[in-house]
XYZ file of C-alpha atoms in Angstrom:
564
model
C 60.593 164.150 111.956
C 59.733 160.448 111.817
C 60.834 157.325 113.680
C 63.568 155.460 111.832
C 63.003 152.099 110.186
C 66.035 149.831 109.950
C 66.461 146.876 107.608
C 69.089 144.130 108.178
C 71.746 143.535 105.523
C 73.085 140.195 104.317
C 76.408 140.856 106.087
C 74.923 141.510 109.505
C 74.743 145.295 109.304
C 71.752 147.616 109.071
C 70.278 149.798 106.334
C 67.968 152.749 106.820
C 64.564 152.605 105.139
C 63.174 156.117 104.726
C 60.474 157.458 102.385
C 60.583 154.460 100.089
C 64.377 154.246 99.724
C 67.166 152.217 101.318
C 70.334 153.882 102.638
C 73.682 152.389 103.633
C 75.469 153.584 106.748
C 78.499 155.919 106.529
C 80.851 157.203 109.232
C 79.202 159.471 111.829
C 79.927 163.233 111.680
C 81.600 165.260 114.428
C 78.367 167.105 115.233
C 76.686 163.832 116.206
C 74.720 163.338 113.015
C 74.812 160.047 111.134
C 75.148 160.094 107.349
C 73.402 157.500 105.147
C 74.012 157.054 101.421
C 71.453 155.728 98.934
C 71.896 152.038 98.225
C 71.973 152.804 94.488
C 75.197 154.827 94.864
C 77.257 152.108 93.175
C 74.709 151.415 90.438
C 76.627 151.983 87.180
C 73.489 152.669 85.184
C 71.823 155.000 87.639
C 74.316 156.233 90.227
C 72.373 157.966 93.003
C 74.022 160.685 95.127
C 71.154 161.201 97.578
C 72.121 161.378 101.258
C 70.136 161.273 104.463
C 71.246 162.520 107.869
C 69.870 161.288 111.173
C 70.257 162.312 114.780
C 68.686 160.941 117.939
C 66.896 158.207 115.999
C 65.107 160.653 113.690
C 65.667 161.710 110.077
C 66.590 165.388 110.107
C 67.571 166.291 106.556
C 68.179 165.010 103.040
C 70.513 166.223 100.285
C 70.261 165.395 96.606
C 67.385 163.653 94.910
C 66.685 160.138 93.731
C 66.599 159.477 89.985
C 65.193 155.950 90.308
C 61.932 154.367 91.488
C 61.314 153.611 95.131
C 62.299 150.168 96.300
C 59.553 147.567 96.104
C 57.847 146.482 99.290
C 58.996 142.901 98.646
C 62.663 143.884 98.859
C 62.199 145.369 102.314
C 60.140 142.422 103.513
C 62.686 139.862 102.366
C 65.597 141.704 103.916
C 63.885 140.942 107.222
C 63.076 137.395 106.065
C 66.702 136.587 105.278
C 67.744 137.826 108.694
C 65.023 135.728 110.360
C 66.157 132.640 108.440
C 69.732 133.169 109.633
C 68.658 133.486 113.262
C 66.538 130.336 113.054
C 69.322 128.400 111.356
C 71.775 129.532 114.006
C 69.588 128.810 117.035
C 67.460 125.790 116.069
C 68.114 122.212 114.993
C 65.317 121.854 112.450
C 65.901 121.044 108.760
C 67.163 124.123 106.905
C 64.891 123.627 103.922
C 61.882 123.533 106.200
C 63.057 126.719 107.956
C 63.501 128.553 104.648
C 60.200 127.416 103.153
C 58.078 128.073 106.250
C 59.613 131.509 106.922
C 59.144 132.672 103.327
C 55.596 131.334 103.171
C 54.668 133.091 106.412
C 56.165 136.411 105.240
C 54.295 136.324 101.923
C 51.037 135.506 103.659
C 51.300 138.089 106.450
C 52.580 140.960 104.286
C 50.376 140.361 101.275
C 53.361 140.196 98.929
C 52.719 139.410 95.276
C 54.194 136.007 94.381
C 55.780 137.249 91.162
C 57.526 140.093 92.990
C 58.506 137.816 95.859
C 60.281 135.495 93.418
C 62.793 138.274 92.674
C 63.969 138.607 96.270
C 63.375 135.245 97.966
C 66.482 133.230 98.827
C 66.688 129.663 97.500
C 67.765 126.644 99.508
C 70.541 125.747 97.085
C 72.067 129.230 97.208
C 71.728 129.581 100.985
C 72.456 126.156 102.451
C 76.257 126.383 102.575
C 76.199 129.729 104.381
C 73.428 128.630 106.745
C 75.239 125.416 107.677
C 78.295 127.523 108.448
C 76.243 129.806 110.703
C 74.780 126.814 112.503
C 78.216 125.352 113.222
C 79.515 128.640 114.642
C 77.621 128.018 117.889
C 78.765 124.399 118.164
C 82.153 123.066 119.291
C 84.263 121.438 116.603
C 83.743 117.730 116.035
C 86.428 115.086 116.557
C 87.642 113.460 113.364
C 87.749 109.951 114.838
C 86.639 108.126 117.978
C 90.130 108.217 119.517
C 89.761 111.986 119.903
C 86.730 111.595 122.191
C 88.064 112.010 125.707
C 86.513 109.067 127.571
C 88.315 106.389 129.506
C 85.658 103.708 128.960
C 86.214 101.311 126.109
C 82.679 101.423 124.749
C 82.187 105.210 124.537
C 78.495 105.034 125.399
C 76.725 108.376 125.794
C 73.277 108.156 127.391
C 70.701 110.880 128.062
C 67.850 110.673 130.559
C 66.445 113.145 133.063
C 65.511 112.180 136.614
C 61.860 112.305 135.556
C 62.467 109.967 132.635
C 64.255 107.433 134.848
C 61.406 107.657 137.340
C 58.900 106.882 134.572
C 61.058 103.970 133.426
C 61.265 102.508 136.936
C 57.490 102.718 137.395
C 56.708 101.007 134.108
C 56.600 97.225 133.826
C 56.516 97.234 130.037
C 59.408 98.533 127.938
C 59.758 98.922 124.190
C 63.264 99.176 122.748
C 64.515 100.144 119.315
C 67.303 101.964 117.513
C 67.423 104.481 114.696
C 70.418 105.087 112.474
C 69.581 108.317 110.663
C 69.559 110.382 113.871
C 72.811 108.906 115.207
C 75.542 111.579 115.180
C 78.775 111.211 113.264
C 81.076 108.450 114.548
C 78.158 106.618 116.172
C 76.295 103.622 114.782
C 72.849 104.220 116.230
C 70.661 106.212 118.568
C 69.119 103.569 120.826
C 65.958 104.272 122.800
C 64.011 102.754 125.660
C 60.337 103.664 125.897
C 58.023 102.930 128.819
C 54.320 102.089 128.572
C 52.442 103.946 131.310
C 49.025 105.632 131.526
C 48.116 103.806 128.302
C 50.748 105.786 126.421
C 54.367 105.381 125.347
C 56.998 107.619 126.968
C 60.543 107.997 125.621
C 62.764 107.562 128.678
C 66.363 106.959 127.590
C 68.405 107.965 124.539
C 71.784 106.290 124.016
C 74.479 106.859 121.395
C 76.127 103.516 120.600
C 79.157 102.738 118.457
C 78.034 99.226 117.521
C 75.226 96.655 117.773
C 76.988 93.894 119.704
C 75.672 92.015 122.714
C 78.643 93.290 124.700
C 77.809 96.941 124.178
C 74.121 96.370 124.976
C 75.053 94.696 128.273
C 77.372 97.589 129.100
C 74.555 100.006 128.243
C 72.100 98.236 130.566
C 74.640 98.071 133.409
C 75.222 101.800 133.086
C 71.475 102.459 133.064
C 70.852 100.305 136.156
C 73.678 102.057 138.005
C 72.472 105.560 137.097
C 68.911 104.727 138.161
C 70.055 103.123 141.406
C 72.014 106.246 142.357
C 68.707 108.157 142.220
C 66.829 105.520 144.205
C 65.032 103.964 141.225
C 64.881 100.196 140.684
C 64.504 98.972 137.125
C 62.503 95.760 136.915
C 60.432 95.361 133.742
C 58.039 92.441 133.345
C 58.000 92.653 129.538
C 60.452 94.001 126.969
C 59.253 94.326 123.372
C 61.848 94.639 120.622
C 62.466 93.781 117.024
C 64.199 90.457 116.444
C 67.765 91.692 116.913
C 69.527 88.795 118.627
C 72.202 90.860 120.374
C 69.689 93.159 122.086
C 67.385 90.257 122.962
C 70.195 88.286 124.580
C 71.466 91.303 126.516
C 68.081 92.178 128.014
C 67.410 88.498 128.793
C 70.671 88.237 130.728
C 70.282 91.496 132.659
C 66.541 91.074 133.338
C 66.124 87.274 133.586
C 62.614 87.521 135.034
C 61.352 89.723 132.198
C 59.514 88.245 129.240
C 61.163 89.230 125.954
C 58.662 89.627 123.120
C 59.245 90.237 119.433
C 57.345 92.972 117.622
C 54.407 91.442 115.737
C 54.813 93.930 112.897
C 58.451 92.910 112.370
C 57.365 89.263 112.483
C 54.811 89.739 109.694
C 57.221 91.859 107.667
C 59.803 89.077 107.793
C 57.201 86.585 106.574
C 56.093 88.874 103.762
C 59.699 89.448 102.732
C 60.155 85.697 102.319
C 56.892 85.374 100.373
C 58.223 87.942 97.925
C 61.687 86.408 97.690
C 60.236 82.980 96.844
C 58.135 84.490 94.079
C 54.696 84.018 95.602
C 53.560 87.646 95.358
C 51.550 87.213 92.186
C 49.874 84.024 93.447
C 49.125 85.725 96.751
C 47.438 88.662 95.024
C 45.412 86.638 92.542
C 44.672 83.225 94.070
C 42.416 83.325 97.088
C 43.283 79.867 98.407
C 47.001 80.729 98.443
C 46.554 84.116 100.132
C 44.226 82.522 102.688
C 46.737 79.764 103.458
C 49.710 82.130 103.750
C 47.743 84.435 106.034
C 47.385 81.573 108.519
C 51.050 82.020 109.428
C 50.459 85.652 110.289
C 47.801 84.473 112.746
C 49.958 81.911 114.575
C 51.100 84.430 117.250
C 47.475 84.513 118.459
C 47.242 80.758 119.020
C 47.951 79.381 122.538
C 51.645 78.581 122.532
C 51.119 74.951 123.573
C 48.757 74.467 120.613
C 51.121 75.782 117.919
C 52.389 72.299 116.861
C 48.786 71.060 116.525
C 47.671 74.114 114.573
C 50.728 73.985 112.327
C 49.909 70.367 111.515
C 46.366 71.382 110.554
C 47.750 74.151 108.331
C 49.970 71.623 106.564
C 46.957 69.411 105.929
C 45.122 72.157 104.025
C 48.013 73.308 101.833
C 46.639 74.307 98.384
C 47.302 72.009 95.434
C 48.608 74.850 93.253
C 52.177 76.229 93.396
C 53.027 73.559 95.964
C 56.784 73.686 95.368
C 56.900 77.345 96.371
C 54.485 76.837 99.242
C 56.594 73.963 100.588
C 59.668 76.162 100.290
C 57.893 78.815 102.353
C 56.799 76.189 104.890
C 60.397 74.976 105.263
C 61.516 78.575 105.805
C 58.883 79.146 108.480
C 59.688 75.974 110.420
C 63.428 76.539 110.109
C 63.281 80.197 111.195
C 60.333 80.492 113.574
C 59.724 77.017 115.000
C 63.023 75.142 115.232
C 65.402 78.104 115.492
C 67.284 78.247 118.796
C 66.773 82.045 119.066
C 63.454 82.853 117.374
C 61.356 80.357 119.302
C 57.539 80.615 119.495
C 57.933 81.960 123.017
C 59.478 85.085 121.490
C 56.840 85.853 118.864
C 53.686 84.412 120.448
C 51.243 87.108 121.646
C 48.245 85.059 122.767
C 48.481 86.389 126.344
C 49.930 89.802 125.516
C 48.186 92.754 127.142
C 49.114 96.103 125.675
C 50.894 96.952 122.430
C 52.097 93.956 120.424
C 54.303 96.054 118.151
C 56.960 98.731 118.297
C 54.947 100.977 115.996
C 54.783 103.655 118.700
C 58.572 103.722 118.865
C 58.919 103.691 115.077
C 56.605 106.704 114.961
C 58.743 108.461 117.556
C 61.826 107.744 115.446
C 60.070 109.425 112.544
C 59.502 112.511 114.715
C 63.180 112.590 115.675
C 64.166 112.403 112.023
C 61.893 115.383 111.349
C 63.778 117.381 113.974
C 67.229 116.794 112.561
C 68.548 118.524 109.481
C 70.397 115.676 107.794
C 71.575 112.113 108.323
C 74.137 111.722 111.117
C 73.896 115.298 112.434
C 76.466 117.218 114.428
C 76.601 115.551 117.855
C 75.800 118.794 119.687
C 72.898 119.445 117.366
C 71.612 115.944 118.144
C 71.956 116.646 121.871
C 69.934 119.862 121.534
C 67.221 117.875 119.783
C 67.138 115.324 122.615
C 66.813 118.162 125.141
C 63.714 119.419 123.346
C 62.251 115.924 123.239
C 62.961 115.340 126.928
C 61.070 118.501 127.875
C 58.086 117.450 125.788
C 58.067 113.917 127.235
C 58.190 115.171 130.840
C 55.477 117.795 130.297
C 53.126 115.305 128.660
C 53.721 112.739 131.392
C 52.781 115.116 134.219
C 49.815 116.498 132.280
C 48.556 112.951 131.882
C 49.310 112.091 135.502
C 47.495 115.190 136.782
C 44.530 114.594 134.505
C 45.087 117.782 132.503
C 45.065 115.830 129.255
C 43.054 112.726 128.574
C 44.209 109.551 126.942
C 45.041 109.898 123.272
C 42.005 108.462 121.453
C 42.717 105.186 119.721
C 41.661 104.614 116.155
C 38.198 103.019 115.968
C 39.498 100.216 113.765
C 42.141 99.315 116.380
C 39.524 99.222 119.130
C 37.227 97.081 117.012
C 40.043 94.742 116.017
C 41.071 94.149 119.632
C 37.466 93.612 120.686
C 36.997 91.078 117.913
C 40.295 89.389 118.800
C 39.100 89.004 122.391
C 35.749 87.652 121.209
C 37.392 85.070 118.937
C 39.842 83.966 121.618
C 37.017 83.309 124.058
C 35.043 81.432 121.431
C 38.047 79.281 120.522
C 38.901 78.542 124.173
C 35.322 77.414 124.776
C 35.798 75.031 121.837
C 33.036 76.720 119.875
C 35.462 77.413 117.053
C 37.920 75.067 115.361
C 41.554 76.100 115.098
C 41.375 76.472 111.316
C 38.213 78.595 111.537
C 39.843 80.645 114.289
C 42.969 81.147 112.187
C 40.930 82.095 109.146
C 39.102 84.764 111.065
C 42.174 86.084 112.842
C 43.984 86.339 109.511
C 41.344 88.797 108.304
C 42.148 91.052 111.249
C 45.854 91.113 110.384
C 45.979 90.673 106.622
C 48.967 91.518 104.472
C 47.918 94.806 102.856
C 46.854 94.931 99.230
C 45.882 98.145 97.474
C 42.930 96.560 95.729
C 40.696 93.537 96.150
C 39.437 91.545 93.184
C 35.796 90.565 93.359
C 33.883 88.434 90.876
C 30.268 89.580 90.894
C 27.028 88.388 89.373
C 23.886 90.322 88.521
C 22.392 92.605 91.199
C 20.501 90.802 93.939
C 16.814 91.594 94.320
C 14.471 91.038 97.170
C 12.761 88.231 95.261
C 15.946 86.289 94.544
C 15.666 82.565 93.733
C 17.766 79.678 92.493
C 17.870 81.082 88.954
C 20.177 83.798 90.265
C 23.006 81.291 90.656
C 22.817 80.279 87.019
C 23.330 83.811 85.717
C 26.694 84.398 84.030
C 29.364 86.145 86.044
C 30.333 89.658 85.138
C 33.953 90.426 84.383
C 36.387 90.737 87.268
C 36.951 94.338 88.295
C 38.940 96.079 90.988
C 37.568 98.448 93.590
C 39.242 99.935 96.619
C 38.575 98.318 99.965
C 37.052 101.472 101.405
C 34.367 101.701 98.713
C 32.392 98.558 99.521
C 30.935 96.598 102.423
C 30.613 92.845 102.701
C 27.379 91.219 103.797
C 27.186 87.467 104.437
C 23.958 85.538 104.737
C 23.834 81.909 105.785
C 24.405 80.516 102.300
C 25.620 83.330 100.063
C 28.085 86.195 100.140
C 27.124 89.637 98.881
C 28.930 92.877 98.253
C 27.111 96.163 98.585
C 28.572 98.654 96.118
C 27.258 101.923 94.669
C 23.780 101.370 96.032
C 23.462 97.813 94.685
C 23.802 94.410 96.310
C 25.736 91.811 94.303
C 26.238 88.117 94.860
C 29.919 87.212 94.805
C 32.192 84.186 94.724
C 34.623 86.050 96.957
C 34.493 84.601 100.466
C 35.732 87.144 102.997
C 35.806 85.996 106.567
C 35.562 89.396 108.207
C 32.359 91.318 107.455
C 31.878 94.898 108.566
C 28.665 96.802 108.612
C 27.965 100.156 110.196
C 24.618 100.386 111.933
C 23.978 103.855 110.496
C 24.101 102.420 106.983
C 21.783 99.580 107.916
C 19.215 101.967 109.368
C 19.352 104.114 106.238
C 18.919 101.119 103.988
C 15.821 99.917 105.787
C 13.726 102.285 103.686
C 14.878 100.813 100.352
C 14.263 97.481 98.724
C 17.934 96.573 98.790
C 18.205 97.862 102.300
C 15.306 95.757 103.483
C 16.853 92.721 101.853
C 20.278 93.300 103.352
C 18.894 94.025 106.767
C 16.804 90.873 106.509
C 19.902 88.870 105.599
C 21.663 90.174 108.671
C 18.823 89.717 111.107
C 17.973 86.159 110.050
C 21.589 85.058 110.107
C 22.430 86.248 113.599
C 19.117 85.842 115.349
C 19.599 84.560 118.849
C 23.207 85.735 119.097
C 23.068 88.354 121.827
C 26.774 89.217 121.620
C 26.532 90.218 117.991
C 23.353 92.173 118.599
C 25.203 93.987 121.348
C 27.926 94.866 118.841
C 25.273 96.307 116.527
C 24.115 98.638 119.276
C 27.688 99.838 119.679
C 27.615 100.965 116.081
C 29.708 98.285 114.393
C 28.835 94.726 113.500
C 31.337 91.954 112.817
C 29.563 88.913 111.394
C 31.037 85.423 111.343
C 29.146 82.444 110.014
C 30.084 78.773 110.003
């Protein structure tokens, strides 16, 4: 006798798998045996009368014989797979398609199932989704049809979620980042609003709030509720800085409830708004193809890094160097910028200036967290109880990570090298400008290269390859045709009088005048042994001789070269 092997059915029952065949359960006999009938009993073409009897979890006897092949291994495997998919759909909040795909893929990989055979038995998302959604809702209370059915006395129907640990983190942090997401907001609610705290050099999600609208009134009510809940636990909320997008209602609410806090606008949203206007005016093509226009427009992206009291002076200098081409459109953009970001009674320079900002200047951390939330949920505006289960999971993760960081069990998340280098260069340029060793326009030009509007390709006009014995005749050589190469495939080198691009092992002289020049020390060392390498290294060393700060940067592995 052998141990029995059961296989789940699509209707929640069990089949017996014995000696390569599947049997369906019949009524038990009076002597305590259990009868099982071959699954093919109802097959019109090959009706099978084979029976199997079991007792005490063992197969004891069989009657009749099978007149059909044994069931394929894939059929047995995917009976278990379908049952696993149902359990996951019922007990988790993840997207159903992801559950189906990952479960099937894992089963095929672990059981060595042939793909062609698996295709016969695998369930599809389209065929399964309706049933799986029904299973998922069985464990959840029914939803109200309209807001009047929600049993709350308060007018605003705010539902907020935060653990004691999260409120403690929020009270300890002096820097908050706020944002809302609409996709994850449950039915009947407008948005899922979040407050994140910056602590231990990392962002922590502290409060999740379901809101019915985006008015200043509801934000004030939300903050009052949050202050009261924190106070009842002995926590005092007193942020020094609140970073948000440029939503006026939220900005006004936080300004009123935390009058001593500095409200800052997200730098990314600021630049996106500028770029949106550039596109709407019709300057995209000029921006991509005319260097003087792109350089001038990029100045405006750099204004947040100018001392706030110097913005009028710098803006006047920018006006003085407006390009002579496409001036009507450029003046239209200038009018937009002054109207929206200089003279506007809400979006004043105090809101978007980041010259003294320490810490994140954007809400990109929060936007990334929103993306993670959207990966958790199954569809837009999920079932409210499903959304709550998701927030519970996120709260556990946030609290665990916070204490691991606090106890030193995990180190700080490494920052991207380019972000570190950009901030170091920003600090270097600020100091140079404050010491009056750099004009405002030169400062703006160099800052703009750190925060450029992205372009997929850069156009470079090149001349013949540069040799070690270059002379004045080089400048008279005809230019080669303009071609496009990706940013990552070349490095810029700038000597005192000429600009070069190093590409595919060759150095080329170029009319392109980039302000930011990057060079990795490892490449420079390698190139020392070649003619081009010697030339390029010579160009670097002669141009920055005597500048100890830049030589220090070389030793760190990255060189940023700026030349007057």
